[in-house]
Short mmCIF file of C-alpha atoms in Angstrom, two decimals:
data_model
loop_
_atom_site.label_atom_id
_atom_site.label_comp_id
_atom_site.label_asym_id
_atom_site.label_seq_id
_atom_site.Cartn_x
_atom_site.Cartn_y
_atom_site.Cartn_z
CA MET A 1 3.57 26.78 -71.52
CA ASP A 2 4.25 30.13 -73.12
CA HIS A 3 3.20 31.57 -76.43
CA SER A 4 6.50 33.23 -77.39
CA PHE A 5 7.48 33.70 -81.00
CA LEU A 6 10.00 30.85 -80.63
CA SER A 7 7.53 28.35 -79.19
CA ILE A 8 4.98 29.17 -81.89
CA ALA A 9 7.60 28.71 -84.60
CA ARG A 10 8.78 25.44 -83.07
CA ASN A 11 5.25 24.07 -82.81
CA ALA A 12 4.43 25.22 -86.34
CA LEU A 13 7.33 23.08 -87.62
CA SER A 14 5.96 20.03 -85.79
CA GLY A 15 2.44 20.50 -87.14
CA HIS A 16 1.04 22.02 -83.91
CA GLU A 17 0.79 18.57 -82.37
CA GLY A 18 3.20 19.24 -79.51
CA TRP A 19 1.18 21.81 -77.51
CA PRO A 20 0.54 20.65 -73.95
CA ARG A 21 -2.86 20.95 -72.25
CA ALA A 22 -3.54 24.54 -71.18
CA TRP A 23 -5.09 23.45 -67.88
CA ARG A 24 -5.46 20.22 -65.91
CA ASP A 25 -8.58 18.08 -65.60
CA PRO A 26 -8.35 17.45 -61.85
CA PRO A 27 -10.50 15.06 -59.82
CA LEU A 28 -12.95 16.64 -57.41
CA GLN A 29 -11.56 16.87 -53.85
CA PRO A 30 -13.86 16.42 -50.83
CA ALA A 31 -13.06 19.87 -49.42
CA TYR A 32 -11.67 23.24 -50.50
CA ASP A 33 -10.97 26.61 -48.91
CA ALA A 34 -13.36 28.21 -51.39
CA ILE A 35 -15.73 27.03 -54.10
CA VAL A 36 -16.70 29.12 -57.10
CA VAL A 37 -19.90 27.97 -58.80
CA GLY A 38 -19.73 28.60 -62.54
CA ALA A 39 -16.66 28.57 -64.81
CA GLY A 40 -17.69 31.50 -66.96
CA GLY A 41 -15.64 34.66 -67.24
CA HIS A 42 -16.63 35.90 -63.79
CA GLY A 43 -16.07 32.57 -62.00
CA LEU A 44 -12.64 32.06 -63.58
CA SER A 45 -11.60 35.65 -63.01
CA THR A 46 -12.69 35.38 -59.36
CA ALA A 47 -10.67 32.18 -58.87
CA TYR A 48 -7.66 33.81 -60.54
CA HIS A 49 -7.82 36.83 -58.23
CA LEU A 50 -8.39 34.67 -55.12
CA ALA A 51 -5.17 32.83 -55.91
CA ARG A 52 -3.13 35.79 -57.14
CA ASP A 53 -4.23 38.65 -54.85
CA HIS A 54 -5.18 36.78 -51.68
CA GLY A 55 -3.10 33.58 -51.74
CA ILE A 56 -6.21 31.36 -51.53
CA ARG A 57 -5.25 28.53 -53.86
CA ARG A 58 -7.24 25.55 -52.60
CA VAL A 59 -10.11 26.71 -54.79
CA ALA A 60 -12.48 24.71 -56.98
CA VAL A 61 -14.39 26.21 -59.88
CA LEU A 62 -17.37 23.93 -60.53
CA GLU A 63 -18.96 24.08 -63.97
CA LYS A 64 -22.09 22.26 -65.11
CA GLY A 65 -21.01 22.15 -68.77
CA TRP A 66 -17.69 23.26 -70.21
CA LEU A 67 -15.82 26.36 -69.17
CA GLY A 68 -16.83 29.56 -70.92
CA GLY A 69 -19.79 27.78 -72.55
CA GLY A 70 -22.63 29.75 -70.97
CA ASN A 71 -23.31 33.45 -71.37
CA THR A 72 -19.56 34.06 -71.78
CA ALA A 73 -20.02 32.44 -75.20
CA ARG A 74 -23.42 33.97 -75.97
CA ASN A 75 -22.81 37.67 -75.42
CA THR A 76 -21.77 40.31 -77.94
CA VAL A 77 -18.44 41.19 -76.21
CA THR A 78 -18.96 44.95 -75.93
CA ILE A 79 -16.71 46.62 -73.34
CA ARG A 80 -17.55 50.22 -72.39
CA ALA A 81 -18.04 52.59 -69.47
CA ASN A 82 -20.73 55.04 -70.63
CA TYR A 83 -23.19 54.20 -67.87
CA LEU A 84 -25.76 56.45 -66.24
CA ARG A 85 -24.79 56.54 -62.55
CA GLU A 86 -21.50 57.72 -61.14
CA PRO A 87 -20.58 54.54 -59.18
CA SER A 88 -21.30 52.47 -62.32
CA MET A 89 -19.13 54.77 -64.45
CA ARG A 90 -16.27 54.50 -61.95
CA PHE A 91 -16.57 50.70 -61.74
CA TYR A 92 -16.65 50.08 -65.50
CA ALA A 93 -13.93 52.67 -66.21
CA ALA A 94 -11.65 50.79 -63.79
CA GLY A 95 -12.71 47.66 -65.68
CA ILE A 96 -11.53 49.12 -69.00
CA ARG A 97 -8.14 49.94 -67.46
CA MET A 98 -7.81 46.27 -66.43
CA TRP A 99 -8.77 45.12 -69.96
CA GLU A 100 -6.00 47.31 -71.38
CA GLY A 101 -3.33 45.24 -69.61
CA LEU A 102 -5.10 41.88 -69.59
CA SER A 103 -3.35 40.08 -72.46
CA ARG A 104 0.04 40.88 -70.98
CA GLU A 105 -1.05 39.97 -67.46
CA LEU A 106 -2.45 36.58 -68.46
CA GLY A 107 0.22 35.85 -71.08
CA TYR A 108 -2.66 35.07 -73.39
CA ASN A 109 -3.97 37.20 -76.24
CA VAL A 110 -7.58 38.10 -75.41
CA MET A 111 -7.71 40.19 -78.62
CA PHE A 112 -8.92 43.31 -76.82
CA SER A 113 -9.52 45.86 -79.55
CA GLN A 114 -10.35 49.41 -78.43
CA ARG A 115 -12.19 50.39 -81.56
CA GLY A 116 -14.52 52.91 -79.89
CA GLN A 117 -18.28 53.10 -79.83
CA VAL A 118 -20.72 55.41 -81.62
CA ASP A 119 -24.19 55.80 -80.08
CA LEU A 120 -26.82 57.41 -82.28
CA VAL A 121 -29.13 59.97 -80.66
CA GLN A 122 -32.62 60.23 -82.15
CA THR A 123 -34.62 62.23 -79.61
CA TRP A 124 -34.06 65.57 -77.86
CA ALA A 125 -34.46 63.94 -74.44
CA LYS A 126 -31.65 61.52 -75.25
CA LEU A 127 -29.50 64.42 -76.43
CA ARG A 128 -29.89 66.13 -73.03
CA ASP A 129 -29.05 62.83 -71.35
CA VAL A 130 -25.83 62.27 -73.33
CA LYS A 131 -24.71 65.85 -72.66
CA ARG A 132 -25.10 65.19 -68.94
CA ARG A 133 -23.22 61.91 -69.27
CA GLN A 134 -20.45 63.64 -71.20
CA ALA A 135 -19.97 66.04 -68.28
CA SER A 136 -20.06 63.26 -65.65
CA LEU A 137 -17.71 60.98 -67.56
CA ARG A 138 -15.27 63.84 -68.13
CA LEU A 139 -15.02 64.41 -64.38
CA LEU A 140 -13.90 60.78 -64.08
CA GLY A 141 -11.47 61.07 -66.97
CA VAL A 142 -13.47 58.79 -69.29
CA PRO A 143 -13.45 60.08 -72.88
CA PHE A 144 -17.02 60.44 -74.15
CA ASP A 145 -18.02 63.22 -76.55
CA VAL A 146 -21.19 64.40 -78.21
CA ILE A 147 -20.56 64.61 -81.96
CA THR A 148 -22.61 65.75 -84.99
CA PRO A 149 -24.35 63.40 -87.43
CA ARG A 150 -21.65 64.31 -90.01
CA GLU A 151 -18.90 63.28 -87.63
CA ALA A 152 -20.76 60.03 -86.90
CA LYS A 153 -21.06 59.41 -90.66
CA ALA A 154 -17.29 59.95 -91.01
CA ARG A 155 -16.70 57.25 -88.38
CA VAL A 156 -19.40 54.92 -89.72
CA PRO A 157 -19.64 55.37 -93.51
CA LEU A 158 -22.44 52.77 -93.67
CA LEU A 159 -24.75 55.09 -91.76
CA GLU A 160 -27.50 56.79 -93.79
CA ILE A 161 -28.22 60.27 -92.37
CA ASP A 162 -29.61 62.15 -95.40
CA ALA A 163 -32.63 60.08 -96.39
CA PRO A 164 -35.97 61.19 -94.90
CA SER A 165 -36.49 59.25 -91.73
CA ARG A 166 -39.15 58.84 -89.09
CA MET A 167 -36.46 59.27 -86.42
CA PRO A 168 -33.59 61.28 -87.94
CA VAL A 169 -30.17 61.14 -86.32
CA LEU A 170 -29.90 64.39 -84.29
CA ALA A 171 -26.45 63.75 -82.86
CA ALA A 172 -24.21 60.93 -81.75
CA THR A 173 -21.67 60.14 -79.07
CA TRP A 174 -18.11 58.88 -79.39
CA HIS A 175 -16.62 56.72 -76.64
CA PRO A 176 -13.09 55.96 -77.91
CA THR A 177 -11.98 53.61 -75.10
CA ALA A 178 -14.84 51.15 -75.72
CA GLY A 179 -13.88 47.93 -77.40
CA VAL A 180 -14.42 44.24 -78.01
CA ALA A 181 -12.47 41.14 -77.00
CA ARG A 182 -12.44 37.49 -77.98
CA HIS A 183 -14.82 35.76 -75.54
CA ASP A 184 -13.23 32.28 -75.66
CA ALA A 185 -9.75 33.68 -75.18
CA VAL A 186 -10.88 35.55 -72.06
CA ALA A 187 -12.23 32.37 -70.47
CA TRP A 188 -9.23 30.31 -71.60
CA GLY A 189 -6.68 32.92 -70.50
CA TYR A 190 -8.14 33.14 -66.99
CA ALA A 191 -8.55 29.35 -66.78
CA ARG A 192 -4.94 28.76 -67.72
CA ALA A 193 -3.60 31.39 -65.32
CA ALA A 194 -5.78 30.19 -62.42
CA ASP A 195 -4.93 26.54 -63.06
CA ALA A 196 -1.21 27.37 -63.06
CA MET A 197 -1.62 28.71 -59.49
CA GLY A 198 -3.28 25.49 -58.34
CA VAL A 199 -6.99 26.25 -58.80
CA ASP A 200 -9.02 23.13 -59.69
CA ILE A 201 -11.38 23.73 -62.60
CA VAL A 202 -13.88 20.86 -62.56
CA GLN A 203 -16.08 20.73 -65.63
CA ASP A 204 -19.17 18.62 -66.21
CA CYS A 205 -19.99 18.94 -62.50
CA PRO A 206 -23.39 20.62 -62.00
CA VAL A 207 -24.15 22.08 -58.60
CA ALA A 208 -27.62 20.99 -57.49
CA ALA A 209 -27.87 22.83 -54.18
CA ILE A 210 -26.09 25.07 -51.72
CA ARG A 211 -25.85 23.36 -48.34
CA ARG A 212 -26.09 25.41 -45.14
CA GLU A 213 -26.00 24.64 -41.46
CA GLY A 214 -27.81 27.25 -39.45
CA GLY A 215 -26.93 30.59 -40.97
CA ARG A 216 -23.63 29.43 -42.52
CA VAL A 217 -22.74 27.84 -45.82
CA VAL A 218 -20.87 24.51 -45.47
CA GLY A 219 -20.52 23.42 -49.08
CA VAL A 220 -22.42 22.41 -52.19
CA ASP A 221 -24.17 19.27 -53.39
CA THR A 222 -22.98 18.36 -56.86
CA ALA A 223 -23.68 15.58 -59.33
CA ARG A 224 -20.51 13.94 -57.96
CA GLY A 225 -21.47 14.28 -54.31
CA PHE A 226 -21.02 16.80 -51.52
CA VAL A 227 -18.04 19.15 -51.53
CA ALA A 228 -17.24 21.09 -48.37
CA ALA A 229 -16.02 24.68 -48.23
CA PRO A 230 -16.42 27.51 -45.73
CA ARG A 231 -16.77 30.04 -48.56
CA VAL A 232 -18.85 29.72 -51.71
CA ALA A 233 -19.05 32.28 -54.52
CA LEU A 234 -22.03 32.09 -56.84
CA CYS A 235 -21.02 33.23 -60.35
CA VAL A 236 -23.90 31.85 -62.38
CA SER A 237 -26.22 33.41 -64.87
CA ALA A 238 -29.81 32.36 -65.46
CA HIS A 239 -29.78 30.06 -62.44
CA ALA A 240 -28.94 32.45 -59.62
CA GLY A 241 -32.53 32.35 -58.38
CA VAL A 242 -32.75 28.56 -58.62
CA LEU A 243 -29.58 28.10 -56.53
CA ALA A 244 -30.55 30.88 -54.10
CA ALA A 245 -33.83 29.02 -53.49
CA THR A 246 -31.85 25.90 -52.43
CA ALA A 247 -30.13 28.07 -49.80
CA GLY A 248 -33.47 29.43 -48.64
CA PHE A 249 -33.57 33.00 -49.91
CA ARG A 250 -34.98 34.95 -52.85
CA LEU A 251 -33.29 37.50 -55.09
CA PRO A 252 -34.57 40.69 -56.78
CA ILE A 253 -33.93 39.01 -60.14
CA GLU A 254 -35.91 37.92 -63.17
CA THR A 255 -34.47 35.75 -65.94
CA VAL A 256 -35.24 36.96 -69.47
CA PRO A 257 -33.99 35.97 -72.94
CA LEU A 258 -31.77 38.54 -74.67
CA GLN A 259 -31.33 37.94 -78.37
CA ALA A 260 -28.30 38.19 -80.60
CA PHE A 261 -27.41 37.05 -84.10
CA VAL A 262 -24.53 37.10 -86.57
CA SER A 263 -24.49 37.71 -90.31
CA GLU A 264 -22.52 35.94 -93.00
CA PRO A 265 -18.91 37.19 -93.13
CA LEU A 266 -18.37 40.44 -95.05
CA LYS A 267 -15.36 42.43 -96.14
CA PRO A 268 -14.46 45.07 -93.51
CA VAL A 269 -17.35 47.56 -93.41
CA LEU A 270 -17.31 48.75 -89.82
CA ASP A 271 -14.37 49.42 -87.50
CA THR A 272 -16.27 50.64 -84.43
CA ILE A 273 -19.21 49.48 -82.34
CA VAL A 274 -22.52 51.15 -83.30
CA ASN A 275 -25.35 51.38 -80.78
CA ILE A 276 -28.84 52.58 -81.69
CA PRO A 277 -30.53 52.84 -78.29
CA HIS A 278 -33.90 54.05 -79.57
CA LEU A 279 -34.26 51.09 -81.87
CA ALA A 280 -32.92 48.60 -79.30
CA THR A 281 -30.11 47.22 -81.42
CA TYR A 282 -26.34 47.52 -81.74
CA PHE A 283 -23.64 45.83 -83.78
CA SER A 284 -19.95 45.48 -84.50
CA GLN A 285 -17.92 43.49 -86.99
CA SER A 286 -15.89 40.54 -85.77
CA ASP A 287 -12.38 39.75 -86.97
CA LYS A 288 -13.90 36.97 -89.08
CA GLY A 289 -16.05 39.56 -90.85
CA GLU A 290 -19.42 38.65 -89.37
CA LEU A 291 -21.65 41.44 -88.14
CA VAL A 292 -22.39 40.63 -84.50
CA ILE A 293 -25.81 42.10 -83.75
CA GLY A 294 -27.47 42.49 -80.39
CA GLY A 295 -31.24 42.71 -80.32
CA GLY A 296 -33.64 43.38 -77.50
CA ALA A 297 -34.87 41.36 -74.59
CA ASP A 298 -38.14 39.48 -74.81
CA GLY A 299 -40.95 40.89 -72.72
CA TYR A 300 -41.43 37.95 -70.37
CA PRO A 301 -39.29 35.91 -67.97
CA SER A 302 -37.97 32.67 -69.48
CA TYR A 303 -35.14 30.18 -69.21
CA ALA A 304 -35.57 29.01 -72.82
CA PRO A 305 -32.47 30.18 -74.71
CA ARG A 306 -34.20 31.34 -77.88
CA GLY A 307 -36.87 34.08 -77.68
CA SER A 308 -39.49 35.32 -80.10
CA PHE A 309 -38.99 35.94 -83.80
CA HIS A 310 -40.57 39.39 -83.77
CA VAL A 311 -37.75 40.66 -81.55
CA VAL A 312 -35.26 39.64 -84.26
CA GLU A 313 -37.47 41.22 -86.90
CA GLU A 314 -37.60 44.53 -85.00
CA ALA A 315 -33.81 44.61 -84.55
CA VAL A 316 -33.19 43.88 -88.24
CA GLY A 317 -35.82 46.41 -89.35
CA ALA A 318 -34.27 49.05 -87.12
CA MET A 319 -30.83 48.37 -88.49
CA LEU A 320 -31.96 48.58 -92.12
CA SER A 321 -33.66 51.93 -91.55
CA LEU A 322 -30.26 53.48 -90.79
CA PHE A 323 -27.94 51.09 -92.68
CA PRO A 324 -29.81 50.32 -95.93
CA ALA A 325 -26.60 49.05 -97.55
CA LEU A 326 -26.93 45.92 -95.39
CA ARG A 327 -30.35 44.94 -96.73
CA ARG A 328 -29.09 41.95 -98.73
CA VAL A 329 -26.88 40.56 -95.98
CA ARG A 330 -28.01 37.15 -94.77
CA MET A 331 -28.00 36.08 -91.16
CA LEU A 332 -26.03 32.98 -90.23
CA ARG A 333 -27.36 32.14 -86.81
CA GLN A 334 -29.50 33.48 -84.00
CA TRP A 335 -29.61 32.67 -80.31
CA ALA A 336 -30.59 34.08 -76.95
CA GLY A 337 -28.74 34.23 -73.70
CA SER A 338 -30.89 33.83 -70.61
CA ILE A 339 -29.88 36.83 -68.56
CA ASP A 340 -30.49 37.46 -64.89
CA LEU A 341 -31.81 40.97 -64.63
CA CYS A 342 -31.87 42.77 -61.30
CA HIS A 343 -34.86 44.95 -60.60
CA ASP A 344 -32.72 48.11 -60.95
CA ILE A 345 -30.54 46.80 -63.87
CA THR A 346 -27.50 47.08 -61.56
CA PRO A 347 -25.82 43.74 -60.76
CA LEU A 348 -25.31 42.15 -57.35
CA LEU A 349 -21.77 41.68 -56.09
CA SER A 350 -22.59 41.09 -52.51
CA PRO A 351 -22.71 38.93 -49.42
CA SER A 352 -25.91 36.90 -49.28
CA PRO A 353 -28.24 36.28 -46.31
CA VAL A 354 -26.24 33.05 -45.75
CA GLU A 355 -22.87 33.69 -44.09
CA GLY A 356 -19.93 32.67 -46.26
CA LEU A 357 -22.03 32.61 -49.44
CA HIS A 358 -21.22 35.48 -51.78
CA LEU A 359 -23.00 36.51 -54.97
CA SER A 360 -21.85 37.84 -58.31
CA VAL A 361 -25.12 37.61 -60.16
CA GLY A 362 -27.72 39.69 -61.97
CA TRP A 363 -25.26 41.08 -64.51
CA GLY A 364 -28.10 41.30 -67.02
CA SER A 365 -26.86 42.20 -70.46
CA GLY A 366 -23.55 43.67 -69.30
CA GLY A 367 -21.49 41.04 -67.54
CA PHE A 368 -18.78 40.46 -70.13
CA LYS A 369 -17.23 43.91 -69.82
CA ALA A 370 -16.97 43.48 -66.05
CA ILE A 371 -15.12 40.14 -66.05
CA PRO A 372 -11.73 41.51 -64.90
CA ILE A 373 -13.03 44.07 -62.38
CA GLY A 374 -15.92 41.84 -61.22
CA GLY A 375 -13.56 38.94 -60.51
CA LYS A 376 -11.16 41.20 -58.64
CA ALA A 377 -13.95 42.75 -56.56
CA LEU A 378 -15.60 39.41 -55.74
CA ALA A 379 -12.28 37.83 -54.76
CA HIS A 380 -11.74 40.80 -52.43
CA LEU A 381 -15.18 40.25 -50.88
CA VAL A 382 -14.72 36.47 -50.49
CA ALA A 383 -11.22 36.80 -49.02
CA THR A 384 -11.71 39.77 -46.70
CA GLY A 385 -15.46 39.77 -46.05
CA THR A 386 -15.67 43.46 -46.91
CA PRO A 387 -16.83 44.90 -50.22
CA HIS A 388 -14.25 46.21 -52.66
CA PRO A 389 -14.23 50.05 -52.54
CA LEU A 390 -15.30 50.26 -56.20
CA ALA A 391 -18.20 47.82 -55.71
CA GLU A 392 -20.01 49.21 -52.66
CA HIS A 393 -22.97 50.20 -54.84
CA LEU A 394 -23.55 46.55 -55.82
CA LEU A 395 -24.64 45.25 -52.41
CA LEU A 396 -27.92 43.39 -51.95
CA SER A 397 -28.69 45.55 -48.93
CA ARG A 398 -29.40 48.53 -51.22
CA PHE A 399 -32.93 47.20 -51.73
CA GLU A 400 -33.91 47.09 -48.06
CA ARG A 401 -32.30 50.46 -47.49
CA GLY A 402 -34.59 51.82 -50.21
CA ARG A 403 -31.58 52.72 -52.36
CA PRO A 404 -31.82 50.72 -55.60
CA LEU A 405 -29.44 52.08 -58.24
CA PHE A 406 -31.55 52.35 -61.35
CA GLU A 407 -29.37 52.02 -64.44
CA THR A 408 -30.67 52.57 -67.93
CA ALA A 409 -27.57 51.85 -69.94
CA GLY A 410 -28.03 48.10 -70.35
CA ALA A 411 -28.89 46.36 -73.61
CA SER A 412 -32.12 45.09 -72.09
CA ASN A 413 -33.23 48.62 -71.30
CA ARG A 414 -31.07 50.66 -73.54
CA LEU A 415 -32.32 54.23 -73.32
CA MET H 1 -44.02 34.61 -81.06
CA LEU H 2 -46.22 33.18 -78.33
CA SER H 3 -49.95 32.72 -78.67
CA ILE H 4 -51.68 33.97 -75.53
CA THR H 5 -55.32 33.19 -74.88
CA CYS H 6 -57.20 36.19 -73.54
CA PRO H 7 -60.24 35.08 -71.52
CA HIS H 8 -62.32 37.70 -73.36
CA CYS H 9 -60.89 37.78 -76.92
CA GLY H 10 -59.50 34.26 -77.35
CA PRO H 11 -56.05 33.35 -78.73
CA ARG H 12 -54.06 36.37 -79.90
CA ALA H 13 -50.44 37.16 -80.79
CA GLU H 14 -47.99 37.94 -78.00
CA VAL H 15 -47.34 41.49 -79.32
CA GLU H 16 -50.87 42.52 -78.30
CA PHE H 17 -50.03 41.83 -74.65
CA THR H 18 -47.78 43.06 -71.89
CA CYS H 19 -46.44 40.51 -69.44
CA ALA H 20 -46.35 41.88 -65.89
CA GLY H 21 -44.57 38.87 -64.39
CA GLU H 22 -45.18 37.26 -61.04
CA PRO H 23 -48.27 38.42 -59.16
CA VAL H 24 -47.18 40.28 -56.04
CA ARG H 25 -48.72 39.22 -52.75
CA ARG H 26 -50.03 42.47 -51.31
CA PRO H 27 -49.15 43.06 -47.67
CA ASP H 28 -51.60 43.80 -44.92
CA ALA H 29 -51.69 47.60 -44.99
CA THR H 30 -52.09 47.82 -41.22
CA ALA H 31 -49.18 45.50 -40.34
CA PRO H 32 -45.88 47.10 -39.28
CA MET H 33 -43.32 46.94 -42.09
CA ASP H 34 -39.54 47.30 -42.11
CA GLY H 35 -37.18 47.78 -45.05
CA ALA H 36 -36.47 44.08 -45.53
CA ALA H 37 -40.16 43.16 -45.65
CA LEU H 38 -40.86 45.98 -48.10
CA ALA H 39 -37.90 44.96 -50.31
CA ALA H 40 -39.19 41.38 -50.35
CA ILE H 41 -42.54 42.55 -51.68
CA LEU H 42 -41.28 45.20 -54.09
CA TYR H 43 -38.19 43.56 -55.56
CA GLU H 44 -37.73 39.88 -54.74
CA ARG H 45 -39.18 37.28 -57.08
CA ASP H 46 -39.41 33.47 -57.04
CA ASN H 47 -38.19 33.53 -60.68
CA VAL H 48 -39.46 29.97 -61.13
CA ARG H 49 -37.81 27.60 -63.58
CA GLY H 50 -40.81 25.53 -64.63
CA PRO H 51 -44.56 26.21 -64.50
CA HIS H 52 -44.82 29.91 -63.72
CA GLU H 53 -47.98 31.74 -62.78
CA GLU H 54 -47.91 35.25 -64.16
CA LEU H 55 -50.04 38.28 -64.96
CA TRP H 56 -50.70 39.34 -68.54
CA TRP H 57 -52.46 42.46 -69.76
CA HIS H 58 -54.25 42.58 -73.12
CA ARG H 59 -52.88 46.06 -73.72
CA HIS H 60 -53.73 46.41 -77.42
CA GLY H 61 -57.08 44.67 -77.12
CA CYS H 62 -59.77 44.55 -74.48
CA ARG H 63 -57.31 45.62 -71.73
CA THR H 64 -58.25 42.72 -69.45
CA TRP H 65 -55.79 41.57 -66.78
CA PHE H 66 -55.62 37.80 -66.33
CA ARG H 67 -53.42 34.97 -65.10
CA VAL H 68 -51.46 32.60 -67.35
CA VAL H 69 -49.44 29.53 -66.30
CA ARG H 70 -46.45 29.20 -68.63
CA ASP H 71 -43.51 26.81 -68.40
CA THR H 72 -40.42 29.03 -68.33
CA ARG H 73 -38.24 26.17 -69.59
CA ASP H 74 -39.91 25.99 -73.02
CA ASN H 75 -42.51 28.83 -72.97
CA ALA H 76 -45.42 26.38 -73.38
CA VAL H 77 -48.63 27.96 -72.08
CA LEU H 78 -50.25 25.42 -69.78
CA PRO H 79 -54.03 24.99 -69.45
#
């Protein structure tokens, strides 16, 4: 099935009733060459790269609900590379380059829109930090500039910089290659492309436990029985620790709720992403006109996908202090994604203590942007047994070597 | 917002407290320790889905440290 102009025109004439299924609904086989647990962006991208880059096509992606229905659907779709540490910058910058060609590669419009990101700087310490980041990012060829409050106002006319404020805007940064994409389309595009290469995507099939024999993984126990595979990739969020416990090891991860909400649809008022790190909130405007607003993380571990009201209140209050024009906008809905947060805010893309079991977990608040590069790197690890050159900083062994990579540029810890 | 019961001050709003998460089992200071054992203590967590024993600190109150058992599936504080 293609989405050419001709096929769209033909299907429009027949009332859009002639489109075939975009992927199969295959029965679960008793054994595969590799199993991916979790059909979110990362799981589907990993399966796609296993089939495309490494010729491993007898792959099952097992999903407890429906594909793309977990944190792939709950995040705020920000794609950027302005991280703190050099290996993170390199990794996410390579990710952005993959996003730039993704719609063409998948033959599916993921609606990647490089609208740029403005970060507001409200303390002198943060100003020093962004100047350092500007220098580091420049060395890697990632555009990221410190700009004046006036220049920020020109990019974001909604922003109030002249009224007296407790924390006036001292400066801002401009990261022009940052962008947003359509979350469903990303999951669907990867699902369709992986399915076309023979990958089985099995939905409504929760994995209850990882099964091991001695030090090796042999398969997984699902709601539909045991499935054997010599290689298993764990691409789950919020339940990484629960599944790791079934395989007999612990992870340096805590699960916390991260809140987000959307407003009623407005006329176009904002054509970039705005991040206000000091007030722990950020927002962009979707193509439907809703403001998509990310709030902070709650201060305690929890698997309940909601979170406390005062976190919403703080995010809204912070937004109104700098964008008073939005004070009469009503919010449509609010939710939380349960995010797996590594101790050092850097994810794990790593072999596990169980041979053959690989992890892509602990993405915290920033997994969406890494879907293309994360899937490529995990597929490389699963197929070859060696870490991808761009992902060597994401190994679990960094903790026992005393080399955690403390990041600060995540939405859960946004300074 | 959660209501947390401080053993000294009684039930108070969550914003008065800081949650410090899972209590860490302190190692025997005289036992030999390698990197893996240290990482297990410093970084690894059970991250329980269900009744979770955790430390809370009444930061903006009497500053008492105490233990709370809370169900991480629905945030209900258990007796």
